[in-house]
Amino acid sequence: FFTGMRVLDSEGLVWPEAKRAAGQVDLIRKHRPRYVMLVVHNPWIEDFLADPISADYTPIRRWNKHGDKDLWPSPDSLGGSWVQDYLLYERKDQSGT
């Protein structure tokens, strides 16, 4: 991927600091990125939605091979294994980083 934006990669592939974090939600709280992309499955979506920081974000796009475009999936309806299903969130307040 190419971008002029800073990428905070929670897997640590391009951002080693991520390996020292307590998890994705911890990084989101600490850095308040403009955009957050999450894999749509439990527990990641559930952890994000359960944290007060999620109120600062709104979902804007979803990608998956099944064509599901639901931006507000119920965590209870999601499986526990990783699949190629992604939700992109945008921070509501776009001032700052």
PDB file of N, CA and C in Angstrom:
ATOM      1  N   PHE A   1       0.840  -1.186   0.000  1.00  0.00           N
ATOM      2  CA  PHE A   1       0.000   0.000   0.000  1.00  0.00           C
ATOM      3  C   PHE A   1       0.879   1.242   0.000  1.00  0.00           C
ATOM      4  N   PHE A   2       0.403   2.282  -0.627  1.00  0.00           N
ATOM      5  CA  PHE A   2       1.128   3.540  -0.662  1.00  0.00           C
ATOM      6  C   PHE A   2       0.234   4.634  -0.101  1.00  0.00           C
ATOM      7  N   THR A   3       0.773   5.461   0.760  1.00  0.00           N
ATOM      8  CA  THR A   3       0.015   6.552   1.344  1.00  0.00           C
ATOM      9  C   THR A   3       0.968   7.637   1.814  1.00  0.00           C
ATOM     10  N   GLY A   4       0.480   8.841   1.840  1.00  0.00           N
ATOM     11  CA  GLY A   4       1.242   9.945   2.408  1.00  0.00           C
ATOM     12  C   GLY A   4       0.977  10.083   3.895  1.00  0.00           C
ATOM     13  N   MET A   5       0.149   9.186   4.445  1.00  0.00           N
ATOM     14  CA  MET A   5      -0.216   9.245   5.853  1.00  0.00           C
ATOM     15  C   MET A   5       0.675   8.316   6.675  1.00  0.00           C
ATOM     16  N   ARG A   6       0.778   8.597   7.949  1.00  0.00           N
ATOM     17  CA  ARG A   6       1.492   7.720   8.871  1.00  0.00           C
ATOM     18  C   ARG A   6       0.619   6.495   9.147  1.00  0.00           C
ATOM     19  N   VAL A   7       1.215   5.313   9.133  1.00  0.00           N
ATOM     20  CA  VAL A   7       0.492   4.065   9.369  1.00  0.00           C
ATOM     21  C   VAL A   7       0.911   3.508  10.726  1.00  0.00           C
ATOM     22  N   LEU A   8      -0.069   3.305  11.603  1.00  0.00           N
ATOM     23  CA  LEU A   8       0.172   2.693  12.906  1.00  0.00           C
ATOM     24  C   LEU A   8      -0.298   1.248  12.789  1.00  0.00           C
ATOM     25  N   ASP A   9       0.594   0.382  12.467  1.00  0.00           N
ATOM     26  CA  ASP A   9       0.291  -1.017  12.188  1.00  0.00           C
ATOM     27  C   ASP A   9       0.294  -1.815  13.484  1.00  0.00           C
ATOM     28  N   SER A  10      -0.870  -2.271  13.923  1.00  0.00           N
ATOM     29  CA  SER A  10      -0.967  -2.953  15.217  1.00  0.00           C
ATOM     30  C   SER A  10      -0.303  -4.323  15.224  1.00  0.00           C
ATOM     31  N   GLU A  11       0.027  -4.861  14.076  1.00  0.00           N
ATOM     32  CA  GLU A  11       0.736  -6.148  14.022  1.00  0.00           C
ATOM     33  C   GLU A  11       2.251  -5.968  14.106  1.00  0.00           C
ATOM     34  N   GLY A  12       2.721  -4.726  14.019  1.00  0.00           N
ATOM     35  CA  GLY A  12       4.140  -4.460  14.144  1.00  0.00           C
ATOM     36  C   GLY A  12       4.956  -4.703  12.895  1.00  0.00           C
ATOM     37  N   LEU A  13       4.307  -4.880  11.749  1.00  0.00           N
ATOM     38  CA  LEU A  13       5.044  -5.137  10.512  1.00  0.00           C
ATOM     39  C   LEU A  13       5.863  -3.929  10.078  1.00  0.00           C
ATOM     40  N   VAL A  14       5.292  -2.735  10.225  1.00  0.00           N
ATOM     41  CA  VAL A  14       6.002  -1.517   9.825  1.00  0.00           C
ATOM     42  C   VAL A  14       6.152  -0.544  10.995  1.00  0.00           C
ATOM     43  N   TRP A  15       5.696  -0.958  12.168  1.00  0.00           N
ATOM     44  CA  TRP A  15       5.698  -0.072  13.334  1.00  0.00           C
ATOM     45  C   TRP A  15       6.002  -0.899  14.578  1.00  0.00           C
ATOM     46  N   PRO A  16       7.282  -1.074  14.925  1.00  0.00           N
ATOM     47  CA  PRO A  16       7.680  -1.946  16.030  1.00  0.00           C
ATOM     48  C   PRO A  16       7.036  -1.614  17.376  1.00  0.00           C
ATOM     49  N   GLU A  17       6.672  -0.352  17.643  1.00  0.00           N
ATOM     50  CA  GLU A  17       6.053   0.025  18.914  1.00  0.00           C
ATOM     51  C   GLU A  17       4.813  -0.825  19.206  1.00  0.00           C
ATOM     52  N   ALA A  18       4.128  -1.264  18.176  1.00  0.00           N
ATOM     53  CA  ALA A  18       2.898  -2.042  18.362  1.00  0.00           C
ATOM     54  C   ALA A  18       3.137  -3.316  19.150  1.00  0.00           C
ATOM     55  N   LYS A  19       4.299  -3.910  19.018  1.00  0.00           N
ATOM     56  CA  LYS A  19       4.593  -5.153  19.729  1.00  0.00           C
ATOM     57  C   LYS A  19       4.664  -4.951  21.238  1.00  0.00           C
ATOM     58  N   ARG A  20       4.852  -3.712  21.685  1.00  0.00           N
ATOM     59  CA  ARG A  20       4.940  -3.422  23.120  1.00  0.00           C
ATOM     60  C   ARG A  20       3.599  -2.974  23.700  1.00  0.00           C
ATOM     61  N   ALA A  21       2.579  -2.850  22.877  1.00  0.00           N
ATOM     62  CA  ALA A  21       1.264  -2.374  23.327  1.00  0.00           C
ATOM     63  C   ALA A  21       0.432  -3.514  23.915  1.00  0.00           C
ATOM     64  N   ALA A  22      -0.553  -3.141  24.714  1.00  0.00           N
ATOM     65  CA  ALA A  22      -1.455  -4.123  25.330  1.00  0.00           C
ATOM     66  C   ALA A  22      -2.475  -4.662  24.333  1.00  0.00           C
ATOM     67  N   GLY A  23      -2.609  -4.034  23.166  1.00  0.00           N
ATOM     68  CA  GLY A  23      -3.560  -4.485  22.153  1.00  0.00           C
ATOM     69  C   GLY A  23      -3.989  -3.345  21.254  1.00  0.00           C
ATOM     70  N   GLN A  24      -4.833  -3.660  20.291  1.00  0.00           N
ATOM     71  CA  GLN A  24      -5.266  -2.662  19.311  1.00  0.00           C
ATOM     72  C   GLN A  24      -6.007  -1.493  19.954  1.00  0.00           C
ATOM     73  N   VAL A  25      -6.917  -1.781  20.860  1.00  0.00           N
ATOM     74  CA  VAL A  25      -7.709  -0.710  21.477  1.00  0.00           C
ATOM     75  C   VAL A  25      -6.797   0.218  22.281  1.00  0.00           C
ATOM     76  N   ASP A  26      -5.799  -0.345  22.936  1.00  0.00           N
ATOM     77  CA  ASP A  26      -4.831   0.463  23.672  1.00  0.00           C
ATOM     78  C   ASP A  26      -4.127   1.441  22.736  1.00  0.00           C
ATOM     79  N   LEU A  27      -3.736   0.964  21.565  1.00  0.00           N
ATOM     80  CA  LEU A  27      -3.076   1.836  20.578  1.00  0.00           C
ATOM     81  C   LEU A  27      -4.022   2.913  20.055  1.00  0.00           C
ATOM     82  N   ILE A  28      -5.278   2.558  19.843  1.00  0.00           N
ATOM     83  CA  ILE A  28      -6.263   3.532  19.359  1.00  0.00           C
ATOM     84  C   ILE A  28      -6.469   4.616  20.403  1.00  0.00           C
ATOM     85  N   ARG A  29      -6.609   4.232  21.674  1.00  0.00           N
ATOM     86  CA  ARG A  29      -6.774   5.213  22.747  1.00  0.00           C
ATOM     87  C   ARG A  29      -5.558   6.133  22.834  1.00  0.00           C
ATOM     88  N   LYS A  30      -4.378   5.560  22.734  1.00  0.00           N
ATOM     89  CA  LYS A  30      -3.142   6.330  22.896  1.00  0.00           C
ATOM     90  C   LYS A  30      -2.908   7.312  21.754  1.00  0.00           C
ATOM     91  N   HIS A  31      -3.185   6.900  20.511  1.00  0.00           N
ATOM     92  CA  HIS A  31      -2.818   7.709  19.348  1.00  0.00           C
ATOM     93  C   HIS A  31      -3.993   8.389  18.640  1.00  0.00           C
ATOM     94  N   ARG A  32      -5.218   7.955  18.926  1.00  0.00           N
ATOM     95  CA  ARG A  32      -6.414   8.528  18.297  1.00  0.00           C
ATOM     96  C   ARG A  32      -6.212   8.757  16.790  1.00  0.00           C
ATOM     97  N   PRO A  33      -5.920   7.698  16.032  1.00  0.00           N
ATOM     98  CA  PRO A  33      -5.682   7.875  14.595  1.00  0.00           C
ATOM     99  C   PRO A  33      -6.935   8.362  13.867  1.00  0.00           C
ATOM    100  N   ARG A  34      -6.715   8.996  12.743  1.00  0.00           N
ATOM    101  CA  ARG A  34      -7.823   9.505  11.925  1.00  0.00           C
ATOM    102  C   ARG A  34      -8.699   8.359  11.415  1.00  0.00           C
ATOM    103  N   TYR A  35      -8.069   7.262  11.031  1.00  0.00           N
ATOM    104  CA  TYR A  35      -8.794   6.084  10.535  1.00  0.00           C
ATOM    105  C   TYR A  35      -8.338   4.846  11.298  1.00  0.00           C
ATOM    106  N   VAL A  36      -9.263   3.924  11.491  1.00  0.00           N
ATOM    107  CA  VAL A  36      -8.971   2.640  12.117  1.00  0.00           C
ATOM    108  C   VAL A  36      -9.552   1.562  11.214  1.00  0.00           C
ATOM    109  N   MET A  37      -8.729   0.591  10.841  1.00  0.00           N
ATOM    110  CA  MET A  37      -9.229  -0.542  10.074  1.00  0.00           C
ATOM    111  C   MET A  37      -9.100  -1.783  10.947  1.00  0.00           C
ATOM    112  N   LEU A  38     -10.218  -2.463  11.145  1.00  0.00           N
ATOM    113  CA  LEU A  38     -10.251  -3.659  11.978  1.00  0.00           C
ATOM    114  C   LEU A  38     -10.724  -4.858  11.174  1.00  0.00           C
ATOM    115  N   VAL A  39     -10.195  -6.022  11.527  1.00  0.00           N
ATOM    116  CA  VAL A  39     -10.732  -7.270  10.994  1.00  0.00           C
ATOM    117  C   VAL A  39     -12.056  -7.505  11.709  1.00  0.00           C
ATOM    118  N   VAL A  40     -13.081  -7.844  10.945  1.00  0.00           N
ATOM    119  CA  VAL A  40     -14.427  -7.991  11.500  1.00  0.00           C
ATOM    120  C   VAL A  40     -14.602  -9.410  12.035  1.00  0.00           C
ATOM    121  N   HIS A  41     -14.229  -9.623  13.262  1.00  0.00           N
ATOM    122  CA  HIS A  41     -14.552 -10.866  13.958  1.00  0.00           C
ATOM    123  C   HIS A  41     -14.326 -10.639  15.441  1.00  0.00           C
ATOM    124  N   ASN A  42     -14.926 -11.478  16.235  1.00  0.00           N
ATOM    125  CA  ASN A  42     -14.675 -11.402  17.669  1.00  0.00           C
ATOM    126  C   ASN A  42     -13.304 -11.967  17.947  1.00  0.00           C
ATOM    127  N   PRO A  43     -12.566 -11.445  18.879  1.00  0.00           N
ATOM    128  CA  PRO A  43     -12.937 -10.432  19.856  1.00  0.00           C
ATOM    129  C   PRO A  43     -12.578  -9.000  19.468  1.00  0.00           C
ATOM    130  N   TRP A  44     -11.960  -8.774  18.299  1.00  0.00           N
ATOM    131  CA  TRP A  44     -11.460  -7.431  17.990  1.00  0.00           C
ATOM    132  C   TRP A  44     -12.555  -6.385  17.895  1.00  0.00           C
ATOM    133  N   ILE A  45     -13.619  -6.667  17.172  1.00  0.00           N
ATOM    134  CA  ILE A  45     -14.712  -5.691  17.072  1.00  0.00           C
ATOM    135  C   ILE A  45     -15.367  -5.502  18.436  1.00  0.00           C
ATOM    136  N   GLU A  46     -15.593  -6.600  19.146  1.00  0.00           N
ATOM    137  CA  GLU A  46     -16.227  -6.507  20.462  1.00  0.00           C
ATOM    138  C   GLU A  46     -15.386  -5.668  21.420  1.00  0.00           C
ATOM    139  N   ASP A  47     -14.075  -5.890  21.444  1.00  0.00           N
ATOM    140  CA  ASP A  47     -13.192  -5.106  22.318  1.00  0.00           C
ATOM    141  C   ASP A  47     -13.241  -3.624  21.960  1.00  0.00           C
ATOM    142  N   PHE A  48     -13.210  -3.322  20.676  1.00  0.00           N
ATOM    143  CA  PHE A  48     -13.253  -1.929  20.227  1.00  0.00           C
ATOM    144  C   PHE A  48     -14.586  -1.283  20.605  1.00  0.00           C
ATOM    145  N   LEU A  49     -15.704  -1.946  20.304  1.00  0.00           N
ATOM    146  CA  LEU A  49     -17.020  -1.369  20.581  1.00  0.00           C
ATOM    147  C   LEU A  49     -17.312  -1.249  22.079  1.00  0.00           C
ATOM    148  N   ALA A  50     -16.688  -2.090  22.896  1.00  0.00           N
ATOM    149  CA  ALA A  50     -16.895  -2.042  24.346  1.00  0.00           C
ATOM    150  C   ALA A  50     -16.122  -0.898  25.000  1.00  0.00           C
ATOM    151  N   ASP A  51     -15.143  -0.358  24.297  1.00  0.00           N
ATOM    152  CA  ASP A  51     -14.310   0.706  24.864  1.00  0.00           C
ATOM    153  C   ASP A  51     -14.928   2.072  24.543  1.00  0.00           C
ATOM    154  N   PRO A  52     -14.904   3.015  25.482  1.00  0.00           N
ATOM    155  CA  PRO A  52     -15.453   4.354  25.226  1.00  0.00           C
ATOM    156  C   PRO A  52     -14.842   5.063  24.014  1.00  0.00           C
ATOM    157  N   ILE A  53     -13.607   4.730  23.631  1.00  0.00           N
ATOM    158  CA  ILE A  53     -12.977   5.393  22.475  1.00  0.00           C
ATOM    159  C   ILE A  53     -13.767   5.147  21.199  1.00  0.00           C
ATOM    160  N   SER A  54     -14.493   4.035  21.115  1.00  0.00           N
ATOM    161  CA  SER A  54     -15.247   3.731  19.897  1.00  0.00           C
ATOM    162  C   SER A  54     -16.318   4.782  19.603  1.00  0.00           C
ATOM    163  N   ALA A  55     -16.782   5.498  20.626  1.00  0.00           N
ATOM    164  CA  ALA A  55     -17.782   6.553  20.413  1.00  0.00           C
ATOM    165  C   ALA A  55     -17.216   7.710  19.594  1.00  0.00           C
ATOM    166  N   ASP A  56     -15.890   7.797  19.510  1.00  0.00           N
ATOM    167  CA  ASP A  56     -15.235   8.849  18.734  1.00  0.00           C
ATOM    168  C   ASP A  56     -15.130   8.504  17.251  1.00  0.00           C
ATOM    169  N   TYR A  57     -15.573   7.302  16.868  1.00  0.00           N
ATOM    170  CA  TYR A  57     -15.419   6.811  15.502  1.00  0.00           C
ATOM    171  C   TYR A  57     -16.748   6.366  14.912  1.00  0.00           C
ATOM    172  N   THR A  58     -16.823   6.463  13.590  1.00  0.00           N
ATOM    173  CA  THR A  58     -17.992   5.966  12.874  1.00  0.00           C
ATOM    174  C   THR A  58     -17.525   5.079  11.719  1.00  0.00           C
ATOM    175  N   PRO A  59     -18.211   3.957  11.481  1.00  0.00           N
ATOM    176  CA  PRO A  59     -17.795   3.097  10.372  1.00  0.00           C
ATOM    177  C   PRO A  59     -18.156   3.734   9.033  1.00  0.00           C
ATOM    178  N   ILE A  60     -17.249   3.637   8.061  1.00  0.00           N
ATOM    179  CA  ILE A  60     -17.520   4.268   6.763  1.00  0.00           C
ATOM    180  C   ILE A  60     -17.439   3.309   5.590  1.00  0.00           C
ATOM    181  N   ARG A  61     -16.804   2.139   5.762  1.00  0.00           N
ATOM    182  CA  ARG A  61     -16.673   1.214   4.627  1.00  0.00           C
ATOM    183  C   ARG A  61     -16.363  -0.181   5.133  1.00  0.00           C
ATOM    184  N   ARG A  62     -16.878  -1.175   4.434  1.00  0.00           N
ATOM    185  CA  ARG A  62     -16.598  -2.571   4.775  1.00  0.00           C
ATOM    186  C   ARG A  62     -16.222  -3.326   3.508  1.00  0.00           C
ATOM    187  N   TRP A  63     -15.203  -4.178   3.614  1.00  0.00           N
ATOM    188  CA  TRP A  63     -14.759  -5.011   2.497  1.00  0.00           C
ATOM    189  C   TRP A  63     -14.742  -6.468   2.932  1.00  0.00           C
ATOM    190  N   ASN A  64     -15.292  -7.338   2.089  1.00  0.00           N
ATOM    191  CA  ASN A  64     -15.189  -8.781   2.299  1.00  0.00           C
ATOM    192  C   ASN A  64     -15.600  -9.492   1.016  1.00  0.00           C
ATOM    193  N   LYS A  65     -15.264 -10.757   0.914  1.00  0.00           N
ATOM    194  CA  LYS A  65     -15.556 -11.500  -0.313  1.00  0.00           C
ATOM    195  C   LYS A  65     -17.016 -11.906  -0.428  1.00  0.00           C
ATOM    196  N   HIS A  66     -17.777 -11.785   0.655  1.00  0.00           N
ATOM    197  CA  HIS A  66     -19.191 -12.162   0.640  1.00  0.00           C
ATOM    198  C   HIS A  66     -20.111 -11.013   0.223  1.00  0.00           C
ATOM    199  N   GLY A  67     -19.572  -9.808   0.130  1.00  0.00           N
ATOM    200  CA  GLY A  67     -20.377  -8.659  -0.253  1.00  0.00           C
ATOM    201  C   GLY A  67     -21.202  -8.076   0.880  1.00  0.00           C
ATOM    202  N   ASP A  68     -20.934  -8.492   2.119  1.00  0.00           N
ATOM    203  CA  ASP A  68     -21.667  -7.963   3.274  1.00  0.00           C
ATOM    204  C   ASP A  68     -21.222  -6.524   3.508  1.00  0.00           C
ATOM    205  N   LYS A  69     -22.156  -5.594   3.483  1.00  0.00           N
ATOM    206  CA  LYS A  69     -21.837  -4.176   3.651  1.00  0.00           C
ATOM    207  C   LYS A  69     -22.343  -3.606   4.969  1.00  0.00           C
ATOM    208  N   ASP A  70     -22.845  -4.460   5.878  1.00  0.00           N
ATOM    209  CA  ASP A  70     -23.356  -4.003   7.177  1.00  0.00           C
ATOM    210  C   ASP A  70     -22.229  -3.325   7.962  1.00  0.00           C
ATOM    211  N   LEU A  71     -22.389  -2.029   8.225  1.00  0.00           N
ATOM    212  CA  LEU A  71     -21.366  -1.276   8.942  1.00  0.00           C
ATOM    213  C   LEU A  71     -21.491  -1.403  10.456  1.00  0.00           C
ATOM    214  N   TRP A  72     -22.578  -1.981  10.925  1.00  0.00           N
ATOM    215  CA  TRP A  72     -22.816  -2.104  12.363  1.00  0.00           C
ATOM    216  C   TRP A  72     -23.110  -3.558  12.733  1.00  0.00           C
ATOM    217  N   PRO A  73     -22.219  -4.493  12.421  1.00  0.00           N
ATOM    218  CA  PRO A  73     -22.505  -5.896  12.734  1.00  0.00           C
ATOM    219  C   PRO A  73     -22.525  -6.132  14.247  1.00  0.00           C
ATOM    220  N   SER A  74     -23.409  -6.982  14.688  1.00  0.00           N
ATOM    221  CA  SER A  74     -23.452  -7.357  16.090  1.00  0.00           C
ATOM    222  C   SER A  74     -22.292  -8.296  16.380  1.00  0.00           C
ATOM    223  N   PRO A  75     -21.495  -8.001  17.401  1.00  0.00           N
ATOM    224  CA  PRO A  75     -20.388  -8.897  17.729  1.00  0.00           C
ATOM    225  C   PRO A  75     -20.842 -10.337  17.959  1.00  0.00           C
ATOM    226  N   ASP A  76     -22.060 -10.517  18.473  1.00  0.00           N
ATOM    227  CA  ASP A  76     -22.573 -11.870  18.721  1.00  0.00           C
ATOM    228  C   ASP A  76     -22.747 -12.664  17.436  1.00  0.00           C
ATOM    229  N   SER A  77     -22.908 -11.977  16.304  1.00  0.00           N
ATOM    230  CA  SER A  77     -23.137 -12.664  15.031  1.00  0.00           C
ATOM    231  C   SER A  77     -21.831 -13.016  14.309  1.00  0.00           C
ATOM    232  N   LEU A  78     -20.710 -12.590  14.852  1.00  0.00           N
ATOM    233  CA  LEU A  78     -19.419 -12.775  14.192  1.00  0.00           C
ATOM    234  C   LEU A  78     -18.697 -13.996  14.734  1.00  0.00           C
ATOM    235  N   GLY A  79     -17.967 -14.637  13.869  1.00  0.00           N
ATOM    236  CA  GLY A  79     -17.201 -15.812  14.275  1.00  0.00           C
ATOM    237  C   GLY A  79     -15.966 -15.435  15.056  1.00  0.00           C
ATOM    238  N   GLY A  80     -15.312 -16.430  15.603  1.00  0.00           N
ATOM    239  CA  GLY A  80     -14.125 -16.208  16.400  1.00  0.00           C
ATOM    240  C   GLY A  80     -12.829 -16.410  15.646  1.00  0.00           C
ATOM    241  N   SER A  81     -12.919 -16.696  14.352  1.00  0.00           N
ATOM    242  CA  SER A  81     -11.699 -16.914  13.587  1.00  0.00           C
ATOM    243  C   SER A  81     -11.513 -15.792  12.563  1.00  0.00           C
ATOM    244  N   TRP A  82     -10.258 -15.592  12.179  1.00  0.00           N
ATOM    245  CA  TRP A  82      -9.912 -14.534  11.238  1.00  0.00           C
ATOM    246  C   TRP A  82     -10.400 -14.889   9.844  1.00  0.00           C
ATOM    247  N   VAL A  83     -11.052 -13.939   9.202  1.00  0.00           N
ATOM    248  CA  VAL A  83     -11.440 -14.045   7.796  1.00  0.00           C
ATOM    249  C   VAL A  83     -11.161 -12.706   7.143  1.00  0.00           C
ATOM    250  N   GLN A  84     -11.113 -12.668   5.810  1.00  0.00           N
ATOM    251  CA  GLN A  84     -10.879 -11.407   5.119  1.00  0.00           C
ATOM    252  C   GLN A  84     -12.174 -10.612   5.077  1.00  0.00           C
ATOM    253  N   ASP A  85     -12.393  -9.875   6.135  1.00  0.00           N
ATOM    254  CA  ASP A  85     -13.580  -9.035   6.312  1.00  0.00           C
ATOM    255  C   ASP A  85     -13.111  -7.848   7.140  1.00  0.00           C
ATOM    256  N   TYR A  86     -13.151  -6.662   6.566  1.00  0.00           N
ATOM    257  CA  TYR A  86     -12.561  -5.487   7.194  1.00  0.00           C
ATOM    258  C   TYR A  86     -13.571  -4.349   7.307  1.00  0.00           C
ATOM    259  N   LEU A  87     -13.492  -3.624   8.416  1.00  0.00           N
ATOM    260  CA  LEU A  87     -14.306  -2.429   8.625  1.00  0.00           C
ATOM    261  C   LEU A  87     -13.372  -1.245   8.813  1.00  0.00           C
ATOM    262  N   LEU A  88     -13.648  -0.162   8.091  1.00  0.00           N
ATOM    263  CA  LEU A  88     -12.871   1.063   8.207  1.00  0.00           C
ATOM    264  C   LEU A  88     -13.691   2.082   8.983  1.00  0.00           C
ATOM    265  N   TYR A  89     -13.102   2.601  10.053  1.00  0.00           N
ATOM    266  CA  TYR A  89     -13.731   3.625  10.883  1.00  0.00           C
ATOM    267  C   TYR A  89     -13.013   4.951  10.678  1.00  0.00           C
ATOM    268  N   GLU A  90     -13.761   6.027  10.743  1.00  0.00           N
ATOM    269  CA  GLU A  90     -13.188   7.378  10.654  1.00  0.00           C
ATOM    270  C   GLU A  90     -13.472   8.103  11.967  1.00  0.00           C
ATOM    271  N   ARG A  91     -12.458   8.792  12.469  1.00  0.00           N
ATOM    272  CA  ARG A  91     -12.655   9.579  13.695  1.00  0.00           C
ATOM    273  C   ARG A  91     -13.595  10.733  13.377  1.00  0.00           C
ATOM    274  N   LYS A  92     -14.582  10.959  14.229  1.00  0.00           N
ATOM    275  CA  LYS A  92     -15.592  12.001  14.000  1.00  0.00           C
ATOM    276  C   LYS A  92     -14.977  13.392  14.029  1.00  0.00           C
ATOM    277  N   ASP A  93     -14.078  13.649  14.962  1.00  0.00           N
ATOM    278  CA  ASP A  93     -13.393  14.937  15.057  1.00  0.00           C
ATOM    279  C   ASP A  93     -12.109  14.831  14.262  1.00  0.00           C
ATOM    280  N   GLN A  94     -12.040  15.477  13.113  1.00  0.00           N
ATOM    281  CA  GLN A  94     -10.890  15.342  12.225  1.00  0.00           C
ATOM    282  C   GLN A  94      -9.778  16.342  12.510  1.00  0.00           C
ATOM    283  N   SER A  95      -9.880  17.098  13.580  1.00  0.00           N
ATOM    284  CA  SER A  95      -8.769  17.999  13.906  1.00  0.00           C
ATOM    285  C   SER A  95      -7.618  17.197  14.488  1.00  0.00           C
ATOM    286  N   GLY A  96      -6.433  17.670  14.331  1.00  0.00           N
ATOM    287  CA  GLY A  96      -5.264  16.955  14.857  1.00  0.00           C
ATOM    288  C   GLY A  96      -4.750  15.949  13.861  1.00  0.00           C
ATOM    289  N   THR A  97      -4.174  14.849  14.356  1.00  0.00           N
ATOM    290  CA  THR A  97      -3.559  13.851  13.476  1.00  0.00           C
ATOM    291  C   THR A  97      -4.584  12.981  12.791  1.00  0.00           C
TER     292      THR A  97
END
